[in-house]
XYZ file of N, CA and C in Angstrom:
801
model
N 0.828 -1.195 0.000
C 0.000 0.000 0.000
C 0.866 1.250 0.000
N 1.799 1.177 0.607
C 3.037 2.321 0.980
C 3.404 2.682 -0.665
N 4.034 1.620 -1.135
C 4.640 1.651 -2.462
C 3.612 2.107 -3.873
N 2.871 1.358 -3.230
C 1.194 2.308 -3.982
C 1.247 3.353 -4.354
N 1.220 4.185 -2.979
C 0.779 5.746 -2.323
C 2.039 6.622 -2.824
N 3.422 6.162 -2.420
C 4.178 6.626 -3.413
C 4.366 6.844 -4.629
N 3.607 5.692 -5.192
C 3.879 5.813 -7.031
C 2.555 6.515 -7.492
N 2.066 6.969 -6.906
C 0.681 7.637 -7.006
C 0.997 9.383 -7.738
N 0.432 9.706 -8.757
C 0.417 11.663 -8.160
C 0.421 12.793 -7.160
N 0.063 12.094 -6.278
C -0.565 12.133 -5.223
C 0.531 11.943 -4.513
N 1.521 11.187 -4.327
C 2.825 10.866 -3.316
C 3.843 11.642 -4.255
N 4.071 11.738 -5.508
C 4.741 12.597 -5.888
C 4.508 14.211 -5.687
N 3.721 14.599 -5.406
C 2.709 15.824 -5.374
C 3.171 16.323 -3.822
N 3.402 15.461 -2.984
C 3.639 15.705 -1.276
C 4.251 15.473 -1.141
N 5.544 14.629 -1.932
C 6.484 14.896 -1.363
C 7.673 16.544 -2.168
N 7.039 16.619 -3.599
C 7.239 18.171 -3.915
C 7.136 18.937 -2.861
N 5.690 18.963 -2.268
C 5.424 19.999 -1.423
C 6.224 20.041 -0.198
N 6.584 18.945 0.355
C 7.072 19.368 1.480
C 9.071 19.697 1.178
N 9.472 19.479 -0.288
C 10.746 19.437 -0.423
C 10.608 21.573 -0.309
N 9.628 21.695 -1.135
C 9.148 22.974 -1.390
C 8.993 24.406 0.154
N 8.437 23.823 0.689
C 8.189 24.156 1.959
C 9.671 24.124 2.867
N 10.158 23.262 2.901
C 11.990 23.382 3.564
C 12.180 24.555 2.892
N 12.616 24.637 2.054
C 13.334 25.600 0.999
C 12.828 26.888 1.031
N 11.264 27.117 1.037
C 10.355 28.570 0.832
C 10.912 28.831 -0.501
N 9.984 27.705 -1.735
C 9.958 28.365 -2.669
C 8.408 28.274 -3.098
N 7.972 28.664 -2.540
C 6.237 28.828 -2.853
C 5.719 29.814 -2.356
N 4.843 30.157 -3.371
C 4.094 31.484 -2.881
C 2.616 31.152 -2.802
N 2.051 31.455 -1.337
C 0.370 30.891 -1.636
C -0.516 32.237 -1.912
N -1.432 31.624 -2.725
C -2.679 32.098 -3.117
C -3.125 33.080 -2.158
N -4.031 34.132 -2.105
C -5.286 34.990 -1.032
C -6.326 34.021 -1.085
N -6.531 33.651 0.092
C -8.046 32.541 0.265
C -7.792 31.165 0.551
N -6.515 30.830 0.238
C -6.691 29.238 -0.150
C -6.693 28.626 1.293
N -5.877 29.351 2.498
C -6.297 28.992 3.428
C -8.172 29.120 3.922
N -8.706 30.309 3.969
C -10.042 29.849 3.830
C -10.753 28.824 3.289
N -10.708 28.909 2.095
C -11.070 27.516 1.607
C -10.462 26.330 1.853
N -9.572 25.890 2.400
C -8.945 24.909 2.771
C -9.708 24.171 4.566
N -9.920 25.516 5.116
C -10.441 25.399 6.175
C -12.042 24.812 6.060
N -12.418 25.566 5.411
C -14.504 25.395 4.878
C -14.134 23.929 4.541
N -13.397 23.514 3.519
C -13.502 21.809 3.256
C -12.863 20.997 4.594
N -11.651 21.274 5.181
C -11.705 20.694 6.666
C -13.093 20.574 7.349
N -13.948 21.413 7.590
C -15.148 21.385 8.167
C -16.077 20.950 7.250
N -16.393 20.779 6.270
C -16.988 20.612 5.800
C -16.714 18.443 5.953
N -15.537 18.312 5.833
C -15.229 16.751 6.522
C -15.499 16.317 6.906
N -15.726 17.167 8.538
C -15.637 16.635 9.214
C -17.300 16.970 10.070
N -17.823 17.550 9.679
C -19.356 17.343 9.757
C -20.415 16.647 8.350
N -19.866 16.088 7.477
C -20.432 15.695 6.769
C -21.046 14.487 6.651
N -20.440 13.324 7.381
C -20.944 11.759 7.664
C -21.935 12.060 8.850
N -21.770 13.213 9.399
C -22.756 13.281 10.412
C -24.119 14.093 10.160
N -23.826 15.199 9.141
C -25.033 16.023 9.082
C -25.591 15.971 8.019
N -25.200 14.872 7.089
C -26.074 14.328 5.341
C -25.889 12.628 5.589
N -26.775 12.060 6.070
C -26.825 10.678 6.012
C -27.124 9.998 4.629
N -26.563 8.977 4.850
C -26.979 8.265 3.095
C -25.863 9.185 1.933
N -24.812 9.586 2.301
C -24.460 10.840 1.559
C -23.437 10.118 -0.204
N -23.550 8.458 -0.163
C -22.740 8.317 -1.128
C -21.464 8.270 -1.221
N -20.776 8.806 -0.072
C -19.431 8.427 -0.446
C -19.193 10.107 -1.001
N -20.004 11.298 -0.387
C -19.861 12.197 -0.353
C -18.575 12.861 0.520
N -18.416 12.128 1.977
C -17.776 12.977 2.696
C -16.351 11.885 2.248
N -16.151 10.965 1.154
C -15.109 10.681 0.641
C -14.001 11.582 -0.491
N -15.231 12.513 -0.570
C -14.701 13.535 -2.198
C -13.840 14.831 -0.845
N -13.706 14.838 -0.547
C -13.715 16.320 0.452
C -12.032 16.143 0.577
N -11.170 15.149 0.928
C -9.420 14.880 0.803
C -9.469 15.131 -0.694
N -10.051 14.952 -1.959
C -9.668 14.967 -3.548
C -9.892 16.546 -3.635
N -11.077 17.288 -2.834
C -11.017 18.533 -3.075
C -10.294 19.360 -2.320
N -9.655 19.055 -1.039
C -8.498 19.388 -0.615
C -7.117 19.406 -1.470
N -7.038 18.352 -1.789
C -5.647 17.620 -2.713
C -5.654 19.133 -4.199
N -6.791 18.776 -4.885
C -6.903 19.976 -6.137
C -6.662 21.784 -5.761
N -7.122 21.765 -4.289
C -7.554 23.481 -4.067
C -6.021 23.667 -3.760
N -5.284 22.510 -2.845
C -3.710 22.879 -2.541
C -3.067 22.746 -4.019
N -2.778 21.695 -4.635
C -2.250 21.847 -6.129
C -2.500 23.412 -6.841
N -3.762 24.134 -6.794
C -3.815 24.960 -7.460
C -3.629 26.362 -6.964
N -3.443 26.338 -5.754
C -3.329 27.423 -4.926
C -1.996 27.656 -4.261
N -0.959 26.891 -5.123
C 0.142 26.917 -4.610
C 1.137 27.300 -5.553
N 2.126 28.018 -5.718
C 2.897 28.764 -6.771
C 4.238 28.664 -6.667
N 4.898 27.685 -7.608
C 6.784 27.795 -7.127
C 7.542 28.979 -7.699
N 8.327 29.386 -7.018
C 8.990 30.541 -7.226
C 10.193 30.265 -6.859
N 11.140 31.083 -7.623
C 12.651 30.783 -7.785
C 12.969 29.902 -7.933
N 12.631 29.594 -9.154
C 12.952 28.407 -9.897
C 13.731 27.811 -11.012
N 14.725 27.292 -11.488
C 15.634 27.937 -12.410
C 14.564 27.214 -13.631
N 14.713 27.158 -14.934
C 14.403 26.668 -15.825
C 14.345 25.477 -15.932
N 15.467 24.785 -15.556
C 16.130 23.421 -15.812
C 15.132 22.639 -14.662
N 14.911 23.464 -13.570
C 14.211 22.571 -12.312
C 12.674 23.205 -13.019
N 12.425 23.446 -13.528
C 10.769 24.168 -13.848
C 10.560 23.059 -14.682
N 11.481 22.475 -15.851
C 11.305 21.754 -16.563
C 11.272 20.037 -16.183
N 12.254 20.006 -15.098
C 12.295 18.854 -14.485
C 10.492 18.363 -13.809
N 10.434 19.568 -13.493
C 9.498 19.214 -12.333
C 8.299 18.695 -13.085
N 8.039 19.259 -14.064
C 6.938 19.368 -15.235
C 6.938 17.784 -15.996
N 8.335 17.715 -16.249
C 8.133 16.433 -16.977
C 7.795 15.391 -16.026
N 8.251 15.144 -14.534
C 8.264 14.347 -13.614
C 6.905 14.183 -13.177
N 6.100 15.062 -13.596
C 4.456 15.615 -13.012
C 4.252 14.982 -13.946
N 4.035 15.109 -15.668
C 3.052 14.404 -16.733
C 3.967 13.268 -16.407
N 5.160 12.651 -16.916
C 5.185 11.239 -16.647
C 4.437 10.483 -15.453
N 4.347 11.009 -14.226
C 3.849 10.041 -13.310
C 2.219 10.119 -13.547
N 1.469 11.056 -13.852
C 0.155 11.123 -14.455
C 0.028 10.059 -15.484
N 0.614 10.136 -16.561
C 0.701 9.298 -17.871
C 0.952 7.947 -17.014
N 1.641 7.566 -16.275
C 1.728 6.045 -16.403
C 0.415 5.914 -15.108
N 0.132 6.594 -14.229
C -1.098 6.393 -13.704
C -2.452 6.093 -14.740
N -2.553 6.772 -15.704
C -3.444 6.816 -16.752
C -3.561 5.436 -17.449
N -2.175 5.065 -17.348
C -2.206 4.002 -18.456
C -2.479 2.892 -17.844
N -1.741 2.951 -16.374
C -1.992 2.019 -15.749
C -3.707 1.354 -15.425
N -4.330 2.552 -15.390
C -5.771 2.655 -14.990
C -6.428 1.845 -16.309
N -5.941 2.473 -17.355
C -6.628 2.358 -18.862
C -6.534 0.417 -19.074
N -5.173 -0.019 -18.580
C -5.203 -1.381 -18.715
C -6.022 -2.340 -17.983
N -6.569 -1.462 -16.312
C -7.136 -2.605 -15.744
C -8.611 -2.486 -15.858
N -9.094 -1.370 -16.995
C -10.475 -1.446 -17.533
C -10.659 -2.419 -18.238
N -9.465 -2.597 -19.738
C -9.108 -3.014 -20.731
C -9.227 -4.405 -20.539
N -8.340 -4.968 -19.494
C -8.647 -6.100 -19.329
C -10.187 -6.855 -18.274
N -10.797 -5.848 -17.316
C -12.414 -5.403 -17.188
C -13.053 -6.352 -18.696
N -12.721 -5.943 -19.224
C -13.803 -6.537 -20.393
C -14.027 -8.078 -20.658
N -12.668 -8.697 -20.235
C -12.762 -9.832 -20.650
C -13.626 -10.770 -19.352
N -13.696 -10.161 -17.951
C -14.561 -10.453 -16.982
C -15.681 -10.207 -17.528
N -16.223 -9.464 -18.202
C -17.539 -8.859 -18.316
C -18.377 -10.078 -19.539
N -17.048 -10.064 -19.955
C -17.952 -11.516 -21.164
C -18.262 -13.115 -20.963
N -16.854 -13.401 -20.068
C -17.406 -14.511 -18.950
C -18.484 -14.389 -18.425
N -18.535 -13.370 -17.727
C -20.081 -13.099 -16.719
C -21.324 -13.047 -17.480
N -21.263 -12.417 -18.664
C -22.518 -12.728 -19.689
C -22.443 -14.224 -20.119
N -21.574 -14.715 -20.032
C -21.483 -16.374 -20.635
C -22.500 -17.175 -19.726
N -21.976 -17.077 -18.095
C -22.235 -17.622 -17.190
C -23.959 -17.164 -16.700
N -24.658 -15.713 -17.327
C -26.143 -15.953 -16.544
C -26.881 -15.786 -17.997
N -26.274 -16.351 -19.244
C -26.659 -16.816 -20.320
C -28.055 -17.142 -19.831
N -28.159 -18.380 -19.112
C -29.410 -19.238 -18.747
C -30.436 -18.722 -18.101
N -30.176 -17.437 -18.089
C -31.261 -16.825 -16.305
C -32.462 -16.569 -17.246
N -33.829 -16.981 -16.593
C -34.833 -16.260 -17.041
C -35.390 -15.254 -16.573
N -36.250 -14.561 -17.520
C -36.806 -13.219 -17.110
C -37.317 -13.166 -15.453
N -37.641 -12.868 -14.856
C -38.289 -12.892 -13.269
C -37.556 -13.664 -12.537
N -36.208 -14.020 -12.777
C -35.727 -14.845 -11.622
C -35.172 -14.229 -10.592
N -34.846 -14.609 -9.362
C -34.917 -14.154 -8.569
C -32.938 -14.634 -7.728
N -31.874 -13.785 -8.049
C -30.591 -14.044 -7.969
C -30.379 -13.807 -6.611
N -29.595 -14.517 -5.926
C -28.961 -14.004 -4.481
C -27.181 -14.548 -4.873
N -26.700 -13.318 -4.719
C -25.644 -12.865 -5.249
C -24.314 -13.282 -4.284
N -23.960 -13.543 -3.913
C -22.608 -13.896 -3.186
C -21.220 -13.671 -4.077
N -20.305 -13.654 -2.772
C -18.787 -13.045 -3.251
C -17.821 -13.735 -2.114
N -16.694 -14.301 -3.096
C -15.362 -14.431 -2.508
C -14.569 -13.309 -2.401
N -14.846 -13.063 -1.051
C -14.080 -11.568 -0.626
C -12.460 -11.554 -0.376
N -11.951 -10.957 -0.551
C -10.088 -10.776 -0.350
C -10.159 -11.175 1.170
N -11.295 -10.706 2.312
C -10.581 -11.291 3.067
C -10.487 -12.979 3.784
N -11.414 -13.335 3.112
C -11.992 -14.914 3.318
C -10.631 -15.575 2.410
N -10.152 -15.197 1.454
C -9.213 -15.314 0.258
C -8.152 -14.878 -0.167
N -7.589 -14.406 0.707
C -6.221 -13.579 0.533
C -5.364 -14.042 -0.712
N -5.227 -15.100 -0.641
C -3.839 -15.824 -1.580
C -5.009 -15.757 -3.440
N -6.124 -16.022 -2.787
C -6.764 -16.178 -4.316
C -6.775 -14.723 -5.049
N -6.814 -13.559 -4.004
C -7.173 -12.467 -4.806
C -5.581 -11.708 -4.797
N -4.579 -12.358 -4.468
C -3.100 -11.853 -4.182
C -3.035 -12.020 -6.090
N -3.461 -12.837 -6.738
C -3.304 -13.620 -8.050
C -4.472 -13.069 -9.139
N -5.378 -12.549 -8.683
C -6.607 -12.450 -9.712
C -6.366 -11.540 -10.927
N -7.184 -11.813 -11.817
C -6.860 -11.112 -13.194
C -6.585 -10.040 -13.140
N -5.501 -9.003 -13.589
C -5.377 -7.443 -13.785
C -7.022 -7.156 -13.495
N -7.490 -7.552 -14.591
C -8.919 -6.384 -14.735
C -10.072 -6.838 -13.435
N -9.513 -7.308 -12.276
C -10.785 -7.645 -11.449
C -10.642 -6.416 -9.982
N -9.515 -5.792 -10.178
C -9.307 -4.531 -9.222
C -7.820 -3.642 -9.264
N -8.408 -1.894 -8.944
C -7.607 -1.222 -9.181
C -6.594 -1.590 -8.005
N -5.257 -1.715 -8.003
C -4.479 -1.856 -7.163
C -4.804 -0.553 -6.310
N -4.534 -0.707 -5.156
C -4.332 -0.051 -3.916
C -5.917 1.090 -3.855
N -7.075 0.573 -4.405
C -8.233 1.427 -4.729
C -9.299 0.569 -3.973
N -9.645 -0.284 -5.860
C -11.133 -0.762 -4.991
C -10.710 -2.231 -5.983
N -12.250 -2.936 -5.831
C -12.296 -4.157 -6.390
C -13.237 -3.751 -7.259
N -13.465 -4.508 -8.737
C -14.286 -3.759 -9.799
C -15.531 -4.860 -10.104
N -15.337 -6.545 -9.181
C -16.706 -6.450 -9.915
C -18.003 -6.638 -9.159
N -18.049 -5.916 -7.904
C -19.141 -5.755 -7.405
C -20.689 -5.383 -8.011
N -20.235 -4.471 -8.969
C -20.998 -4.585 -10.041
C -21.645 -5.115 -11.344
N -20.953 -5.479 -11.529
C -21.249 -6.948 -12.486
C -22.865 -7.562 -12.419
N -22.997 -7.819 -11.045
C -24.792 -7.873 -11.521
C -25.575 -7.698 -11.528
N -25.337 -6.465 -11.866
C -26.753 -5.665 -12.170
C -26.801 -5.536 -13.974
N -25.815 -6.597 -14.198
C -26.274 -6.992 -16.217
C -27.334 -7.852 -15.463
N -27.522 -8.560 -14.762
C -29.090 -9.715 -14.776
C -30.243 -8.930 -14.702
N -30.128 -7.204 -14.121
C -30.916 -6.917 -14.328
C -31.447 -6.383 -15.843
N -30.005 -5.925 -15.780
C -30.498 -5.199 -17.186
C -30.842 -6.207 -18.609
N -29.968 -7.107 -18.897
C -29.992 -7.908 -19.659
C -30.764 -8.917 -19.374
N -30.831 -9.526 -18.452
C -32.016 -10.660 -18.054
C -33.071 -10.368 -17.319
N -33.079 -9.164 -16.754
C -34.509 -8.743 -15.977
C -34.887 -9.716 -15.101
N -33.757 -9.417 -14.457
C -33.822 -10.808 -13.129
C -33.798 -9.824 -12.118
N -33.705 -10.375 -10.768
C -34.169 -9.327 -9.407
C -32.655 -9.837 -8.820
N -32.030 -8.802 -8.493
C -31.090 -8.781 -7.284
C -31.335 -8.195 -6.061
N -30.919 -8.775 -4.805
C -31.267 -8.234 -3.669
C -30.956 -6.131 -3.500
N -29.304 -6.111 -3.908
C -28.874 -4.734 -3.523
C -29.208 -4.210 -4.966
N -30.325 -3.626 -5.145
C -30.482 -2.634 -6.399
C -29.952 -1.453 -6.327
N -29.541 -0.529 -4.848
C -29.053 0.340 -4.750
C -30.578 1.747 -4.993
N -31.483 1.264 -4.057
C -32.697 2.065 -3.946
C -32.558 2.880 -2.714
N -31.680 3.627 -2.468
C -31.738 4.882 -1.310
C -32.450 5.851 -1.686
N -33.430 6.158 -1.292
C -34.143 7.391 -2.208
C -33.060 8.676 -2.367
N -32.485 8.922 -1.091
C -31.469 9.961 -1.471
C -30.319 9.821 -2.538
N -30.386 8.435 -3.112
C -29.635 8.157 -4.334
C -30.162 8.110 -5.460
N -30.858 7.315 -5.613
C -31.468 6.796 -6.996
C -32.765 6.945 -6.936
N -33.509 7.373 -8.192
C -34.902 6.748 -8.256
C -35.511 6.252 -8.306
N -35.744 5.005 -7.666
C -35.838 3.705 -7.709
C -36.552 3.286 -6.917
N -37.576 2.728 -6.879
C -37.670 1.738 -5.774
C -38.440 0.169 -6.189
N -38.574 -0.726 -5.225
C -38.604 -2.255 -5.728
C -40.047 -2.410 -5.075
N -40.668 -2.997 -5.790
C -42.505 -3.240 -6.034
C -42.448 -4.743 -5.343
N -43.747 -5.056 -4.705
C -43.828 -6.294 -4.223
C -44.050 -7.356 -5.505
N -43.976 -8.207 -5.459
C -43.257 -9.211 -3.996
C -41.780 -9.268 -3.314
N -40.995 -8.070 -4.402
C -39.433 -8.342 -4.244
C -39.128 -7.721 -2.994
N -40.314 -6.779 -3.048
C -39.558 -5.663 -1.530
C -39.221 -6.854 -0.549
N -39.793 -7.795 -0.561
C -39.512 -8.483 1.049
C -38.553 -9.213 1.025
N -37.438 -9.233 0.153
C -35.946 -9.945 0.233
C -35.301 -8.854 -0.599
N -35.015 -7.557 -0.441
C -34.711 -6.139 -0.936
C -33.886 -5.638 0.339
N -32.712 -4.823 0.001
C -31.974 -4.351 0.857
C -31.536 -2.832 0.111
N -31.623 -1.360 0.753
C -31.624 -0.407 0.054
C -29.913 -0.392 -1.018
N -29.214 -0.923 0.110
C -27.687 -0.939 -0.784
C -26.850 -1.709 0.147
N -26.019 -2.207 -0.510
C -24.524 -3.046 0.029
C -24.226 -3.587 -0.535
N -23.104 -4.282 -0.701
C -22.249 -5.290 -1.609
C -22.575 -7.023 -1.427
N -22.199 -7.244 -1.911
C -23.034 -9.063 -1.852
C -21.901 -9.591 -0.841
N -23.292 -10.692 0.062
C -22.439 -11.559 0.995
C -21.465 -12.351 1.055
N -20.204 -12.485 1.560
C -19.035 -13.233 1.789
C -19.861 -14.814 1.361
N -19.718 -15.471 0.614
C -20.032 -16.881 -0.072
C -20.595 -17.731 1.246
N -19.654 -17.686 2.276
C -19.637 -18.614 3.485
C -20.880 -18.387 4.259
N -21.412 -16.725 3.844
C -22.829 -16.770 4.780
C -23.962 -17.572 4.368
N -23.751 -18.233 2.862
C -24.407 -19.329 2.904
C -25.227 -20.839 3.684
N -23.640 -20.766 4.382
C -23.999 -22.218 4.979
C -24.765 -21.538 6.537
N -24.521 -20.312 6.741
C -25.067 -20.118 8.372
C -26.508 -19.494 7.965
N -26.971 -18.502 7.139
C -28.193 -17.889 6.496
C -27.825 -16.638 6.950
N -26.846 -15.952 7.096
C -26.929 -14.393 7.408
C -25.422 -14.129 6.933
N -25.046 -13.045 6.913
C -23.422 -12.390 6.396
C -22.935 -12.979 7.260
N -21.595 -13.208 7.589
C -20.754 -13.113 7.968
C -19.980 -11.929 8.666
N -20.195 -11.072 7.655
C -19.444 -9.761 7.786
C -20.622 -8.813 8.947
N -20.854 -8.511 10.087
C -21.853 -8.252 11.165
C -21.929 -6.657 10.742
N -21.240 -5.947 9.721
C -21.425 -4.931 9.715
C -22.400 -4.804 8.087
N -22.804 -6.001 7.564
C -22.842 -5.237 6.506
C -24.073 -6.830 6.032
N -25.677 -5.997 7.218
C -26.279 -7.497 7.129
C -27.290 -7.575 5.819
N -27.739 -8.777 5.991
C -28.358 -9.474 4.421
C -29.556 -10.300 4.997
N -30.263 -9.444 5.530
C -31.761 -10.733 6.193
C -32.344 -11.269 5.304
N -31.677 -10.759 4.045
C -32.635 -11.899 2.861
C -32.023 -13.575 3.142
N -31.060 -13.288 3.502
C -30.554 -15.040 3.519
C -30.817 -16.090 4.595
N -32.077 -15.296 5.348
C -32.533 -16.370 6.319
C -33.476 -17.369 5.787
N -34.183 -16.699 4.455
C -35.270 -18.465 3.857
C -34.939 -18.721 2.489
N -33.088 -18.261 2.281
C -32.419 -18.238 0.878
C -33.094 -19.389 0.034
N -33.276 -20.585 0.630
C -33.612 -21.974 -0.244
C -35.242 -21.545 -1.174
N -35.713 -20.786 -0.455
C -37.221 -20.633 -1.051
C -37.662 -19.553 -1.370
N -36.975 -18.335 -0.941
C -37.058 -16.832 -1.704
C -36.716 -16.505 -3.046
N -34.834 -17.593 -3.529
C -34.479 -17.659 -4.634
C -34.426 -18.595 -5.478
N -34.402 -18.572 -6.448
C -33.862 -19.256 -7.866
C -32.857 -19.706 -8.335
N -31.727 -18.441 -8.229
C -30.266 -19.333 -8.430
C -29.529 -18.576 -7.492
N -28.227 -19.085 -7.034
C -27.130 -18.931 -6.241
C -25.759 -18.221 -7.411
N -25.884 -17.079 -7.530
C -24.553 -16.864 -7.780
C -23.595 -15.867 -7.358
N -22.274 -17.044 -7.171
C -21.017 -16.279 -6.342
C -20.130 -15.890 -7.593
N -19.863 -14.593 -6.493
C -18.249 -13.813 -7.734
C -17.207 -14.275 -7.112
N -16.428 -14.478 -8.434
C -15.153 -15.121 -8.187
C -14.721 -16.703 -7.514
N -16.127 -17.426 -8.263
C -16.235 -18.848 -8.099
C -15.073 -19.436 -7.951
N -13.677 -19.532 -8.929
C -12.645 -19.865 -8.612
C -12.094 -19.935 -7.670
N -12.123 -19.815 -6.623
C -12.263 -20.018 -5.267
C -12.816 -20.519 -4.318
N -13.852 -20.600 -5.179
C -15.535 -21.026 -4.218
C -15.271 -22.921 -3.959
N -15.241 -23.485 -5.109
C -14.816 -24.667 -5.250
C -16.573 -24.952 -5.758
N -16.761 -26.284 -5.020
C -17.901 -26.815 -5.660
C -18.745 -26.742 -4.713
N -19.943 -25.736 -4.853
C -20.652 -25.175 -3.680
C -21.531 -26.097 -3.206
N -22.221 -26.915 -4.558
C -23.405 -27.855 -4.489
C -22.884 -29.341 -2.781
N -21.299 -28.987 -2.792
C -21.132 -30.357 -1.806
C -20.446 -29.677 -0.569
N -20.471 -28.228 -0.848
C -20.181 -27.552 0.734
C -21.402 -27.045 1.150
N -22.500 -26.371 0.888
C -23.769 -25.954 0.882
C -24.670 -27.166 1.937
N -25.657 -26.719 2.118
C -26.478 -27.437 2.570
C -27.842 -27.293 1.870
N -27.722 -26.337 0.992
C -28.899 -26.074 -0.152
C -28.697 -26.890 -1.430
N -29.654 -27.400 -1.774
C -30.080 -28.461 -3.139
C -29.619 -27.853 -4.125
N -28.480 -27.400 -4.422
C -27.993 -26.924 -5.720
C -27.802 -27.327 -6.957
N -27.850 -27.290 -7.854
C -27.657 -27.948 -9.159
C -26.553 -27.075 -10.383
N -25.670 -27.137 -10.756
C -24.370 -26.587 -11.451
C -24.939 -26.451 -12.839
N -25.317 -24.958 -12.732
C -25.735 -24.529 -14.621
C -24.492 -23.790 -15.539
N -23.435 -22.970 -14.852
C -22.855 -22.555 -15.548
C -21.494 -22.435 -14.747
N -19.868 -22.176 -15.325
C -18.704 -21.927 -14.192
C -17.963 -21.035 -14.799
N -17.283 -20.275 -14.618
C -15.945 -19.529 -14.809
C -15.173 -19.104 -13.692
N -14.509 -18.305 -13.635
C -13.373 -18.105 -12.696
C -14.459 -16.809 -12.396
N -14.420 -15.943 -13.104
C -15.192 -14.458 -12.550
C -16.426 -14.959 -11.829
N -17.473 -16.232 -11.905
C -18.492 -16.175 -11.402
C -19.159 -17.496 -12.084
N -20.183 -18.010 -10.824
C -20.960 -19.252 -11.518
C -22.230 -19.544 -11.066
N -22.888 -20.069 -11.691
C -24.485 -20.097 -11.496
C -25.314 -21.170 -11.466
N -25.461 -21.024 -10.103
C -26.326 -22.900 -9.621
C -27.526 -22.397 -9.267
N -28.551 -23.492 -9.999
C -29.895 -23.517 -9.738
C -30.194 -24.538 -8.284
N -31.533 -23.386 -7.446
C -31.887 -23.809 -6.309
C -32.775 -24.815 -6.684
N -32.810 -26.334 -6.608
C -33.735 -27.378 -6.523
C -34.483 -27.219 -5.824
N -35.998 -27.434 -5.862
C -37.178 -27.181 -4.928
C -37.339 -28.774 -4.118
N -37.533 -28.817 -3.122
C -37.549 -30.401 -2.605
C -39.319 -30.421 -2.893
């Protein structure tokens, strides 16, 4: 993560600044301390005084990071270091860029597996979504494809199924219906195994009927065998063969490494 944060814009960017700051070759802006202050506060009352906010009071360090970048001015500078500094700034941007651009690039080839794999789903079915999480899996996701997460960011395919909705018009539990988010909301009969938002359950809360993870619950999975239709986990490659760890009547319709899709047998 260290080595991350360093190779970042962002670690090149601070450690300029503080080489900058020894030296006093910067001249600041009128205001930028004001405004620097309003987004401090603005921080740090924001998870508290806009609930549901999105990942709002996450933007507030990026608009810190931009208002200091732009409100900050080097002075006495010879040419040779004006030029240094400049090229050292777009190169580390450019290979951030590119770097980013490849783990979309390869994004795609997950995305066509995953259409392979809910090929079979019919219209109105009813998906309960599970995930092999990094931390249930350390060594599996130490290895996973470029395109399944930005290094030192996030993981990319949490999203992934909401193609069943779109493409198969199937029901997933997390549609992501916060009214303060989206316009959305889920019509009966689905409301009653509907959760406004979260990420799909650690695979293993299978065998107990609730998450695992105590912060981040899923009461749809207390009558999983008879609410849903099919079982599918991300990043099956890991999962192994669910139908003989499970205690639910599963039946094996489709597999890949990104994700696989077993039908719930009705007894």
């Amino acid at each position: 993560m260290t080595a991350s944060w360093m190779a970042s814009p962002g670690g090149v960017f601070m450690a300029g600044l503080y080489l900058a700051c020894r030296y006093r070759l910067l001249r600041i802006a009128p205001g930028i301390a004001l405004g620097l202050a309003i987004l401090c506060v603005g921080y740090l009352i924001c998870p508290f005084a806009m609930k549901q906010t999105g990942f709002v009071d996450a933007r507030f360090p990026i608009m810190l990071g931009l208002l200091l970048f732009a409100g900050l001015r080097p002075t006495a500078l010879s040419p040779c270091a004006r030029i240094a500094i400049a090229a050292v700034l777009a190169f580390v941007f450019l290979a951030r860029t590119a770097s980013l651009a490849g783990v979309w690039f390869d994004h795609n080839h997950d995305v066509a597996e995953f259409r392979r794999v809910i090929a079979a789903v019919e219209p109105g079915s009813r998906m309960l979504v599970v995930s092999v999480d990094p931390q249930g899996a350390p060594d599996y996701w130490a290895d996973v494809p470029r395109g399944r997460r930005i290094p030192g960011f996030f993981r990319l395919d949490f999203h992934l199924p909401a193609l069943l909705m779109i493409e198969r018009q199937a029901f997933i539990p997390y549609l992501f219906t916060v009214a303060a988010k989206q316009p959305l909301s889920v019509r009966r009969p689905f409301d009653r195994v509907s959760v406004p938002e979260g990420p799909p359950p650690d695979w293993r809360s299978l065998a107990v009927g609730h998450d695992v993870n105590p912060v981040m619950p899923a009461p749809y999975l207390a009558d999983r065998q008879h609410d849903f239709d099919y079982v599918l986990p991300l990043n099956a490659g890991d999962a192994g063969n669910l139908d003989q760890f499970l205690p639910l009547p599963l039946r094996l319709v489709a597999a890949r490494d990104v994700a696989a899709l077993y039908r719930i047998r009705r007894n």
